[in-house]
Coordinates of C-alpha atoms and ligand atoms in Angstrom, one line a residue:
X1 CA -8.3 73.5 -98.4
X2 CA -4.8 72.2 -97.9
X3 CA -3.1 70.3 -100.8
X4 CA -1.2 67.5 -99.3
X5 CA 1.5 65.7 -101.3
X6 CA 1.6 62.0 -101.9
X7 CA 4.2 61.7 -99.2
X8 CA 2.1 63.7 -96.7
X9 CA -0.9 61.4 -97.4
X10 CA 1.4 58.3 -96.9
X11 CA 2.7 59.7 -93.6
X12 CA -0.8 60.4 -92.4
X13 CA -1.9 56.8 -93.4
X14 CA 1.1 55.5 -91.4
X15 CA 0.4 57.4 -88.2
X16 CA -3.4 57.2 -88.2
X17 CA -5.1 55.2 -85.4
X18 CA -7.5 52.8 -87.1
X19 CA -10.9 52.2 -85.5
X20 CA -11.9 48.6 -84.7
X21 CA -14.9 48.5 -82.4
X22 CA -18.6 48.7 -82.6
X23 CA -20.1 51.8 -81.1
X24 CA -23.2 51.1 -79.0
X25 CA -24.8 53.4 -76.4
X26 CA -21.9 55.8 -76.5
X27 CA -19.3 53.1 -75.9
X28 CA -16.7 51.3 -78.0
X29 CA -17.6 47.6 -77.6
X30 CA -16.6 44.2 -78.8
X31 CA -19.0 41.7 -80.3
X32 CA -20.6 39.5 -77.7
X33 CA -19.3 36.5 -79.7
X34 CA -15.8 38.0 -79.7
X35 CA -15.8 37.6 -83.5
X36 CA -13.8 40.0 -85.8
X37 CA -13.1 40.3 -89.5
X38 CA -10.1 41.6 -91.3
X39 CA -10.4 44.8 -93.2
X40 CA -8.2 44.8 -96.3
X41 CA -6.6 47.6 -98.3
X42 CA -7.4 46.7 -101.9
X43 CA -4.6 48.9 -103.2
X44 CA -2.0 46.9 -101.4
X45 CA -3.8 43.6 -100.7
X46 CA -2.6 44.0 -97.1
X47 CA -4.7 43.7 -93.9
X48 CA -5.4 47.1 -92.3
X49 CA -6.9 45.8 -89.0
X50 CA -9.3 43.4 -87.5
X51 CA -12.8 44.9 -86.9
X52 CA -15.5 43.8 -84.5
X53 CA -18.0 41.5 -86.4
X54 CA -21.5 42.1 -85.0
X55 CA -24.3 39.6 -85.2
X56 CA -27.9 39.5 -84.0
X57 CA -26.9 39.7 -80.3
X58 CA -25.1 42.9 -80.9
X59 CA -27.8 44.3 -83.1
X60 CA -30.2 43.6 -80.2
X61 CA -28.0 45.6 -77.9
X62 CA -27.7 48.5 -80.4
X63 CA -31.5 48.5 -81.1
X64 CA -32.3 48.5 -77.4
X65 CA -29.9 51.4 -76.8
X66 CA -31.5 53.3 -79.7
X67 CA -35.0 52.6 -78.4
X68 CA -34.1 53.7 -74.9
X69 CA -32.6 56.9 -76.2
X70 CA -35.7 57.6 -78.3
X71 CA -38.2 56.8 -75.6
X72 CA -36.6 58.8 -72.8
X73 CA -36.5 61.8 -75.2
X74 CA -32.8 62.6 -74.4
X75 CA -32.5 63.9 -78.0
X76 CA -36.0 65.0 -79.1
X77 CA -36.6 66.5 -75.6
X78 CA -33.8 69.0 -76.0
X79 CA -34.5 72.6 -77.1
X80 CA -34.4 72.9 -80.8
X81 CA -31.6 75.4 -80.6
X82 CA -29.5 72.9 -78.7
X83 CA -30.2 70.1 -81.3
X84 CA -29.4 72.5 -84.1
X85 CA -26.1 73.4 -82.4
X86 CA -25.2 69.7 -82.1
X87 CA -25.9 69.1 -85.8
X88 CA -23.6 72.1 -86.5
X89 CA -20.9 70.7 -84.2
X90 CA -21.1 67.4 -86.1
X91 CA -20.6 69.2 -89.4
X92 CA -17.7 71.0 -87.9
X93 CA -16.3 67.8 -86.5
X94 CA -16.4 66.2 -89.9
X95 CA -14.5 69.2 -91.4
X96 CA -11.9 69.1 -88.6
X97 CA -11.3 65.4 -89.2
X98 CA -11.7 65.5 -93.0
X99 CA -8.1 64.3 -93.7
X100 CA -8.4 61.4 -91.3
X101 CA -11.8 60.3 -92.6
X102 CA -10.6 60.6 -96.2
X103 CA -7.6 58.4 -95.5
X104 CA -9.7 55.8 -93.7
X105 CA -12.0 55.5 -96.7
X106 CA -9.2 55.5 -99.2
X107 CA -7.3 52.8 -97.4
X108 CA -10.4 50.8 -96.8
X109 CA -12.0 50.7 -100.3
X110 CA -9.4 52.2 -102.7
X111 CA -10.8 55.5 -103.7
X112 CA -8.6 58.5 -104.4
X113 CA -7.9 60.2 -101.1
X114 CA -8.1 63.7 -102.6
X115 CA -11.7 63.0 -103.8
X116 CA -12.7 61.8 -100.4
X117 CA -11.0 64.9 -98.8
X118 CA -12.2 67.5 -101.2
X119 CA -15.7 66.2 -102.1
X120 CA -17.0 63.3 -100.0
X121 CA -16.3 64.6 -96.5
X122 CA -17.2 68.3 -97.2
X123 CA -20.5 67.2 -98.8
X124 CA -21.3 65.0 -95.8
X125 CA -20.6 67.8 -93.5
X126 CA -22.9 70.1 -95.4
X127 CA -25.7 67.7 -94.9
X128 CA -25.5 68.1 -91.1
X129 CA -25.7 71.8 -91.6
X130 CA -28.6 71.5 -94.1
X131 CA -30.7 69.2 -91.9
X132 CA -29.7 70.9 -88.7
X133 CA -31.0 74.2 -90.2
X134 CA -34.2 72.4 -91.2
X135 CA -35.1 70.8 -87.9
X136 CA -37.0 73.8 -86.5
X137 CA -38.9 74.3 -89.7
X138 CA -40.7 71.0 -89.9
X139 CA -44.1 72.5 -89.5
X140 CA -47.3 70.5 -89.6
X141 CA -50.8 71.8 -90.6
X142 CA -53.9 73.0 -88.9
X143 CA -56.8 71.5 -90.9
X144 CA -60.1 73.2 -92.0
X145 CA -62.7 71.4 -90.0
X146 CA -66.4 71.7 -88.9
X147 CA -67.3 74.0 -86.0
X148 CA -66.4 72.3 -82.7
X149 CA -63.4 70.4 -84.0
X150 CA -59.8 71.5 -84.1
X151 CA -57.5 69.1 -86.0
X152 CA -53.7 69.2 -86.6
X153 CA -51.4 67.1 -88.7
X154 CA -47.9 66.8 -87.2
X155 CA -44.8 65.1 -88.4
X156 CA -43.6 62.6 -85.8
X157 CA -40.2 60.8 -85.7
X158 CA -40.7 57.1 -86.3
X159 CA -38.4 55.7 -83.5
X160 CA -35.5 53.5 -84.4
X161 CA -34.1 53.6 -87.9
X162 CA -32.0 50.8 -89.3
X163 CA -29.5 52.0 -91.9
X164 CA -27.5 49.6 -94.1
X165 CA -25.1 51.1 -96.6
X166 CA -22.6 50.1 -99.3
X167 CA -18.8 50.6 -99.6
X168 CA -18.5 53.0 -102.5
X169 CA -18.9 56.2 -100.5
X170 CA -18.6 55.1 -96.9
X171 CA -18.8 58.5 -95.3
X172 CA -21.3 60.0 -97.6
X173 CA -23.7 57.0 -97.7
X174 CA -23.7 57.1 -93.8
X175 CA -24.3 60.8 -93.8
X176 CA -27.0 60.8 -96.4
X177 CA -29.0 58.6 -94.0
X178 CA -27.9 59.8 -90.6
X179 CA -28.3 63.6 -91.1
X180 CA -32.0 63.6 -91.9
X181 CA -32.8 60.6 -89.6
X182 CA -31.5 62.4 -86.5
X183 CA -32.7 65.8 -87.5
X184 CA -36.2 64.4 -87.6
X185 CA -35.6 63.1 -84.0
X186 CA -35.0 59.4 -84.6
X187 CA -32.3 57.1 -83.2
X188 CA -30.3 54.9 -85.6
X189 CA -28.5 51.6 -85.9
X190 CA -26.1 51.8 -88.8
X191 CA -24.3 48.9 -90.5
X192 CA -21.5 49.9 -92.8
X193 CA -20.4 47.6 -95.5
X194 CA -17.9 44.8 -94.5
X195 CA -15.5 46.2 -97.1
X196 CA -15.5 49.7 -95.6
X197 CA -16.4 49.8 -91.9
X198 CA -13.7 52.2 -90.5
X199 CA -15.0 55.7 -91.2
X200 CA -18.5 54.9 -89.9
X201 CA -17.0 53.9 -86.5
X202 CA -15.0 57.1 -86.5
X203 CA -18.1 59.1 -87.4
X204 CA -19.9 57.7 -84.3
X205 CA -17.0 59.0 -82.1
X206 CA -17.2 62.4 -83.8
X207 CA -21.0 62.5 -83.1
X208 CA -20.4 61.8 -79.4
X209 CA -17.7 64.5 -79.2
X210 CA -20.2 66.9 -80.9
X211 CA -22.6 66.3 -78.0
X212 CA -25.1 63.8 -79.6
X213 CA -26.5 61.8 -76.6
X214 CA -25.5 58.2 -76.1
X215 CA -27.6 55.7 -78.0
X216 CA -28.9 58.1 -80.7
X217 CA -26.4 56.7 -83.3
X218 CA -25.0 53.2 -82.9
X219 CA -22.7 51.6 -85.4
X220 CA -22.5 47.8 -85.8
X221 CA -19.8 46.7 -88.3
X222 CA -20.4 43.2 -89.6
X223 CA -21.6 41.1 -92.5
X224 CA -24.8 41.5 -94.4
X225 CA -26.1 38.1 -93.7
X226 CA -25.6 38.4 -90.0
X227 CA -25.7 42.0 -88.8
X228 CA -27.6 43.3 -91.9
X229 CA -30.3 40.6 -91.8
X230 CA -30.7 41.0 -88.0
X231 CA -31.4 44.7 -88.6
X232 CA -33.9 43.9 -91.3
X233 CA -35.7 41.4 -89.1
X234 CA -35.6 43.4 -85.8
X235 CA -39.0 43.9 -84.2
X236 CA -38.0 47.2 -82.6
X237 CA -36.6 48.8 -85.7
X238 CA -39.4 50.9 -87.3
X239 CA -38.0 51.8 -90.6
X240 CA -35.1 50.6 -92.8
X241 CA -33.1 52.7 -95.1
X242 CA -30.8 50.9 -97.5
X243 CA -28.4 51.8 -100.3
X244 CA -26.9 48.9 -102.2
X245 CA -27.7 46.4 -104.8
X246 CA -31.2 45.6 -106.1
X247 CA -30.9 42.0 -105.1
X248 CA -30.2 42.8 -101.4
X249 CA -32.9 45.5 -101.5
X250 CA -35.4 42.8 -102.3
X251 CA -34.2 40.8 -99.3
X252 CA -35.0 43.7 -97.0
X253 CA -38.5 43.8 -98.3
X254 CA -38.7 40.1 -97.4
X255 CA -37.2 40.6 -93.9
X256 CA -39.7 43.3 -93.3
X257 CA -42.6 41.2 -94.4
X258 CA -41.5 38.3 -92.3
X259 CA -41.0 40.4 -89.1
X260 CA -42.7 43.7 -88.1
X261 CA -43.6 45.1 -91.5
X262 CA -41.2 47.9 -91.0
X263 CA -41.0 50.6 -93.7
X264 CA -38.3 49.8 -96.2
X265 CA -36.7 52.5 -98.4
X266 CA -34.4 51.4 -101.1
X267 CA -31.7 53.2 -103.1
X268 CA -30.4 50.5 -105.5
X269 CA -28.5 50.2 -108.7
X270 CA -28.6 51.9 -112.1
X271 CA -27.5 51.8 -115.7
X272 CA -28.0 55.5 -116.4
X273 CA -28.0 56.8 -119.9
X274 CA -26.2 59.9 -121.1
X275 CA -27.7 61.0 -124.4
X276 CA -25.6 63.2 -126.6
X277 CA -27.3 64.7 -129.6
X278 CA -25.4 66.0 -132.7
X279 CA -26.8 69.5 -131.9
X280 CA -25.0 69.6 -128.5
X281 CA -23.3 72.9 -128.1
X282 CA -19.9 71.8 -126.8
X283 CA -19.0 68.2 -127.7
X284 CA -15.7 68.5 -125.8
X285 CA -17.5 69.4 -122.6
X286 CA -20.0 66.6 -123.1
X287 CA -17.2 64.1 -123.6
X288 CA -15.3 65.3 -120.5
X289 CA -18.4 65.1 -118.5
X290 CA -19.3 61.6 -119.8
X291 CA -15.8 60.4 -119.0
X292 CA -15.7 61.9 -115.5
X293 CA -19.1 60.4 -114.7
X294 CA -18.0 56.8 -115.5
X295 CA -14.4 56.9 -114.3
X296 CA -14.7 59.0 -111.1
X297 CA -14.6 56.8 -108.0
X298 CA -13.4 53.9 -110.3
X299 CA -17.0 53.8 -111.7
X300 CA -18.2 52.5 -108.4
X301 CA -21.1 54.9 -108.4
X302 CA -24.8 53.9 -108.4
X303 CA -25.8 56.8 -110.7
X304 CA -22.8 56.4 -113.0
X305 CA -23.9 57.1 -116.5
X306 CA -22.4 53.9 -117.8
X307 CA -24.2 54.1 -121.1
X308 CA -23.5 57.0 -123.5
X309 CA -26.0 57.1 -126.3
X310 CA -24.4 59.1 -129.2
X311 CA -26.2 60.3 -132.3
X312 CA -24.8 58.7 -135.4
X313 CA -23.4 61.9 -137.1
X314 CA -21.0 62.7 -134.2
X315 CA -20.4 59.1 -133.1
X316 CA -16.8 58.7 -134.4
X317 CA -15.8 62.1 -133.3
X318 CA -17.2 61.6 -129.8
X319 CA -15.5 58.2 -129.4
X320 CA -12.2 59.7 -130.4
X321 CA -12.7 62.4 -127.7
X322 CA -13.5 59.8 -125.1
X323 CA -10.4 57.8 -126.0
X324 CA -8.2 60.8 -125.5
X325 CA -9.8 61.9 -122.3
X326 CA -9.8 58.4 -120.7
X327 CA -6.0 58.6 -120.7
X328 CA -6.3 61.1 -117.7
X329 CA -7.9 58.4 -115.6
X330 CA -5.1 55.8 -115.5
X331 CA -5.3 54.1 -112.1
X332 CA -2.6 54.4 -109.5
X333 CA -1.9 54.6 -105.7
X334 CA -5.1 56.0 -104.2
X335 CA -3.0 58.1 -101.8
X336 CA -1.2 59.8 -104.8
X337 CA -3.0 62.9 -105.9
X338 CA -1.6 62.3 -109.4
X339 CA -3.4 59.0 -109.9
X340 CA -6.4 59.2 -112.2
X341 CA -8.3 56.5 -110.4
X342 CA -7.8 54.4 -107.3
X343 CA -8.2 50.7 -106.8
X344 CA -11.3 48.6 -107.2
X345 CA -12.8 47.7 -103.8
X346 CA -11.7 44.1 -103.8
X347 CA -10.2 41.3 -105.8
X348 CA -13.7 39.6 -106.2
X349 CA -15.2 42.8 -107.5
X350 CA -12.2 43.3 -109.9
X351 CA -12.8 39.8 -111.2
X352 CA -16.4 40.7 -111.9
X353 CA -15.6 43.9 -113.7
X354 CA -12.9 42.0 -115.8
X355 CA -15.5 39.4 -116.7
X356 CA -17.9 42.1 -118.0
X357 CA -15.2 43.5 -120.2
X358 CA -14.1 40.1 -121.5
X359 CA -17.6 39.1 -122.5
X360 CA -18.4 42.5 -124.0
X361 CA -15.2 42.4 -126.2
X362 CA -16.6 39.3 -128.0
X363 CA -19.5 41.2 -129.4
X364 CA -18.6 44.9 -129.4
X365 CA -15.5 47.1 -130.1
X366 CA -13.0 47.9 -127.5
X367 CA -12.1 51.6 -128.0
X368 CA -10.0 52.3 -124.9
X369 CA -8.4 50.5 -121.9
X370 CA -9.8 47.0 -121.2
X371 CA -7.0 45.6 -119.1
X372 CA -6.6 44.7 -115.5
X373 CA -3.4 46.1 -114.0
X374 CA -1.1 44.9 -111.2
X375 CA 0.5 47.8 -109.3
X376 CA 2.8 46.8 -106.5
X377 CA 1.3 43.7 -104.8
X378 CA -2.3 44.4 -105.8
X379 CA -4.0 43.6 -109.1
X380 CA -7.2 45.4 -108.1
X381 CA -6.8 48.0 -110.8
X382 CA -8.8 48.4 -114.1
X383 CA -7.9 50.7 -116.9
X384 CA -10.5 53.3 -117.9
X385 CA -12.4 51.4 -120.5
X386 CA -14.6 52.4 -123.4
X387 CA -16.5 49.8 -125.4
X388 CA -18.0 51.0 -128.6
X389 CA -21.0 49.8 -130.7
X390 CA -22.6 48.1 -127.7
X391 CA -26.0 46.5 -128.4
X392 CA -28.7 48.1 -126.2
X393 CA -30.0 44.6 -125.2
X394 CA -26.6 43.0 -124.6
X395 CA -25.2 42.3 -121.1
X396 CA -23.1 45.5 -121.1
X397 CA -26.1 47.5 -122.4
X398 CA -28.4 46.3 -119.6
X399 CA -26.4 45.4 -116.5
X400 CA -24.7 47.5 -113.9
X401 CA -20.9 46.9 -113.9
X402 CA -20.0 49.2 -111.0
X403 CA -16.6 49.8 -112.6
X404 CA -14.8 52.1 -115.0
X405 CA -16.5 50.7 -118.1
X406 CA -18.4 53.0 -120.5
X407 CA -20.7 51.4 -123.1
X408 CA -21.1 53.5 -126.2
X409 CA -24.4 53.0 -128.0
X410 CA -25.0 54.9 -131.3
X411 CA -28.5 56.0 -132.2
X412 CA -30.3 57.7 -135.1
X413 CA -33.4 59.5 -134.0
X414 CA -34.7 61.2 -130.8
X415 CA -37.3 58.5 -130.6
X416 CA -34.6 55.8 -130.7
X417 CA -32.6 57.6 -128.0
X418 CA -35.6 57.7 -125.6
X419 CA -36.6 54.1 -126.2
X420 CA -33.0 52.8 -125.6
X421 CA -32.5 55.0 -122.6
X422 CA -35.7 53.6 -121.0
X423 CA -35.0 50.0 -122.0
X424 CA -33.3 48.7 -118.8
X425 CA -34.8 47.6 -115.5
X426 CA -33.4 50.7 -113.8
X427 CA -34.5 54.3 -113.5
X428 CA -32.0 56.2 -111.3
X429 CA -30.6 59.0 -113.5
X430 CA -30.3 60.2 -117.1
X431 CA -28.7 63.1 -118.9
X432 CA -29.2 64.9 -122.2
X433 CA -26.9 67.1 -124.2
X434 CA -28.5 69.3 -126.8
X435 CA -28.7 73.0 -127.7
X436 CA -32.3 72.6 -128.8
X437 CA -34.5 73.8 -125.9
X438 CA -37.7 72.0 -127.2
X439 CA -35.8 68.8 -127.5
X440 CA -34.3 69.2 -124.0
X441 CA -37.8 69.5 -122.5
X442 CA -39.3 66.8 -124.7
X443 CA -36.7 64.2 -123.9
X444 CA -36.4 65.1 -120.2
X445 CA -40.1 64.6 -119.8
X446 CA -40.0 61.2 -121.4
X447 CA -37.0 59.7 -119.5
X448 CA -37.9 57.5 -116.6
X449 CA -35.3 58.6 -114.1
X450 CA -35.2 60.1 -110.6
X451 CA -32.9 62.8 -111.9
X452 CA -32.6 64.1 -115.4
X453 CA -29.6 66.4 -116.1
X454 CA -29.6 68.7 -119.2
X455 CA -26.2 69.8 -120.5
X456 CA -24.7 68.3 -117.4
X457 CA -24.1 64.7 -116.4
X458 CA -25.4 63.3 -113.2
X459 CA -26.1 66.5 -111.4
X460 CA -27.0 66.4 -107.7
X461 CA -27.0 68.6 -104.6
X462 CA -28.1 68.7 -101.0
X463 CA -31.3 70.6 -102.0
X464 CA -32.5 68.2 -104.7
X465 CA -33.9 64.7 -104.2
X466 CA -31.8 61.7 -105.2
X467 CA -33.2 58.2 -105.9
X468 CA -34.8 56.1 -108.5
X469 CA -37.8 54.6 -110.3
X470 CA -38.3 51.0 -111.3
X471 CA -35.6 48.6 -109.9
X472 CA -33.5 51.5 -108.8
X473 CA -35.7 51.7 -105.7
X474 CA -38.0 54.2 -104.2
X475 CA -37.8 56.9 -101.5
X476 CA -35.4 59.8 -101.9
X477 CA -32.2 60.8 -100.2
X478 CA -31.1 64.5 -99.9
X479 CA -33.4 67.5 -100.0
X480 CA -36.2 68.2 -97.5
X481 CA -38.1 65.3 -99.2
X482 CA -35.7 62.8 -97.6
X483 CA -37.3 63.7 -94.3
X484 CA -40.5 61.9 -95.4
X485 CA -38.7 58.6 -94.8
X486 CA -38.0 59.5 -91.2
X487 CA -41.3 61.0 -90.1
X488 CA -44.9 59.8 -89.9
X489 CA -48.0 61.9 -90.1
X490 CA -50.1 62.1 -87.0
X491 CA -53.6 63.5 -86.9
X492 CA -54.8 65.0 -83.6
X493 CA -58.5 65.6 -83.5
X494 CA -59.9 67.7 -80.7
X495 CA -63.6 68.2 -80.2
X496 CA -64.6 71.3 -78.2
Ligands
NAP501 P1 -24.8 45.2 -101.5 O1 -24.0 44.0 -101.7 O2 -26.2 45.2 -101.8 O3 -24.5 45.7 -100.0 C1 -25.1 46.8 -99.4 C2 -25.2 46.6 -98.0 O4 -26.1 45.5 -97.7 C3 -23.9 46.2 -97.3 O5 -23.8 46.8 -96.0 C4 -24.0 44.7 -97.2 O6 -23.3 44.1 -96.2 C5 -25.5 44.6 -96.9 N1 -25.9 43.2 -97.2 C6 -25.4 42.3 -98.1 N2 -26.1 41.2 -98.1 C7 -27.0 41.3 -97.2 C8 -28.0 40.4 -96.7 N3 -28.2 39.2 -97.2 N4 -28.9 40.9 -95.8 C9 -28.7 42.1 -95.3 N5 -27.8 43.0 -95.7 C10 -27.0 42.6 -96.6 O7 -24.2 46.4 -102.4 P2 -22.6 46.7 -102.5 O8 -22.0 45.7 -103.4 O9 -22.0 47.0 -101.2 O10 -22.7 48.1 -103.3 C11 -22.9 48.2 -104.7 C12 -24.4 48.4 -105.0 O11 -24.9 49.5 -104.3 C13 -24.6 48.7 -106.5 O12 -25.6 47.9 -107.0 C14 -24.9 50.2 -106.5 O13 -25.7 50.6 -107.6 C15 -25.6 50.3 -105.2 N6 -25.6 51.7 -104.8 C16 -26.8 52.5 -104.9 C17 -26.8 53.8 -104.6 C18 -28.0 54.7 -104.7 O14 -28.1 55.7 -104.0 N7 -29.0 54.3 -105.5 C19 -25.6 54.4 -104.0 C20 -24.5 53.6 -103.9 C21 -24.5 52.3 -104.3 P3 -21.9 43.5 -96.5 O15 -21.0 44.6 -96.6 O16 -21.5 42.6 -95.4 O17 -22.0 42.8 -97.8
MG502 MG1 -11.4 47.3 -97.0

């Protein structure tokens, strides 16, 4: 892995060609309306480029191309070895273009370029390997039946998948949906977030170069209310996979109910709890992990453990550790490897995060950070912030900030910790730090969360399912279980 300097990343950002077009049926296209929108770099406040803004007419074109590609079997009809090779080519294509994709995401939404380069893009690439390797192992079942009947259960692709994704991990969120969707034999219409459309357009070109047939993946940049809604209401889109806010997730349920009753799978927000017991083996490690998990990616992470529940006996010590460690996460130019964090995605989002901090300060204790910063021409930067003695039922104890703001909640007993951890509308993830193995099992079994990490914070990997309970959504990304969203069971009953 090459280690570029700040200057080398700046040079690459200068020379990069920035994608602008929708990608439909293997072609770069403009919107039928001719509309465009401006993509802004939040770290500088400057316009990057004007991007095609798709609406219902363009979604129609994309869905028709996807349906054609599905019905004529130009993808599913290929030998499995050929499809697997194309998935591997895609993975390789992502690796080859990792620096370029990383810069696009960094410029578009403010994340540290090195994180995109070293973590986001390689992880996305690994998913095309993982699902490519799985595609010839999706066996069905032969069923035990009465004499004279042979019955099988096979897993069938659904047809056209609509995928609508957020801006916090533009490459990853696209890859988490696309890799299993196409491995299972579907065609896709993908809408990236309006704040971060660039890398998704580039991905579509990489797919084409890798040999994926035209129409199998189509990308329609645009706004949620136009392009997103048109996907949600489209009569030829069979299933809808979404990552984003709980509020917009509910809209997709409505769109489905008011159109063709398409399946809707939702990965939504969270307010994950990180529980640190006084008997944790290594408090320093727990504090480093807690800080990383809320400051990485500017805290713009759905599974960010934005509540740390600390047992009373170690509370003061732990907050002191957090205060020290938070110093490492001071924001700076996202293209500078030395920056601890990048820029928040937009001025509006920065306003929102600032508002949360200002209200929390009136009723809890600011232990670190708390300020919005202006760096160069942009004021989309927030200090790594720790708020202590947060009431579990307060705004900061309940609501997702999607920013670098850690709420510290002291607790007394194990019983209290579990009750507080489970007391929000969300159930995405939770973590427990303890050296008592009975306690680890007891608490893990009672936490309502899609993933519980023990002596780790927010662990995940390609092999394990990711997703939530309660208002965090349903359906799982990653692992072989993600394929359930992209396949339907078919019974074939043969009398003989
Ligand atoms: P968002 O506002 O819900 O947007 C997500 C996507 O939905 C975007 O593509 C957006 O388009 C689109 N959209 C917005 N309004 C729509 C509408 N009326 N109809 C159809 N589509 C619409 O979420 P966000 O602010 O981008 O992302 C932050 C949220 O995502 C947080 O709540 C976070 O927890 C969640 N998230 C969850 C996970 C997970 O796996 N559970 C992962 C990452 C993020 P526009 O770009 O045009 O708004
Ligand atoms: Mg942008």
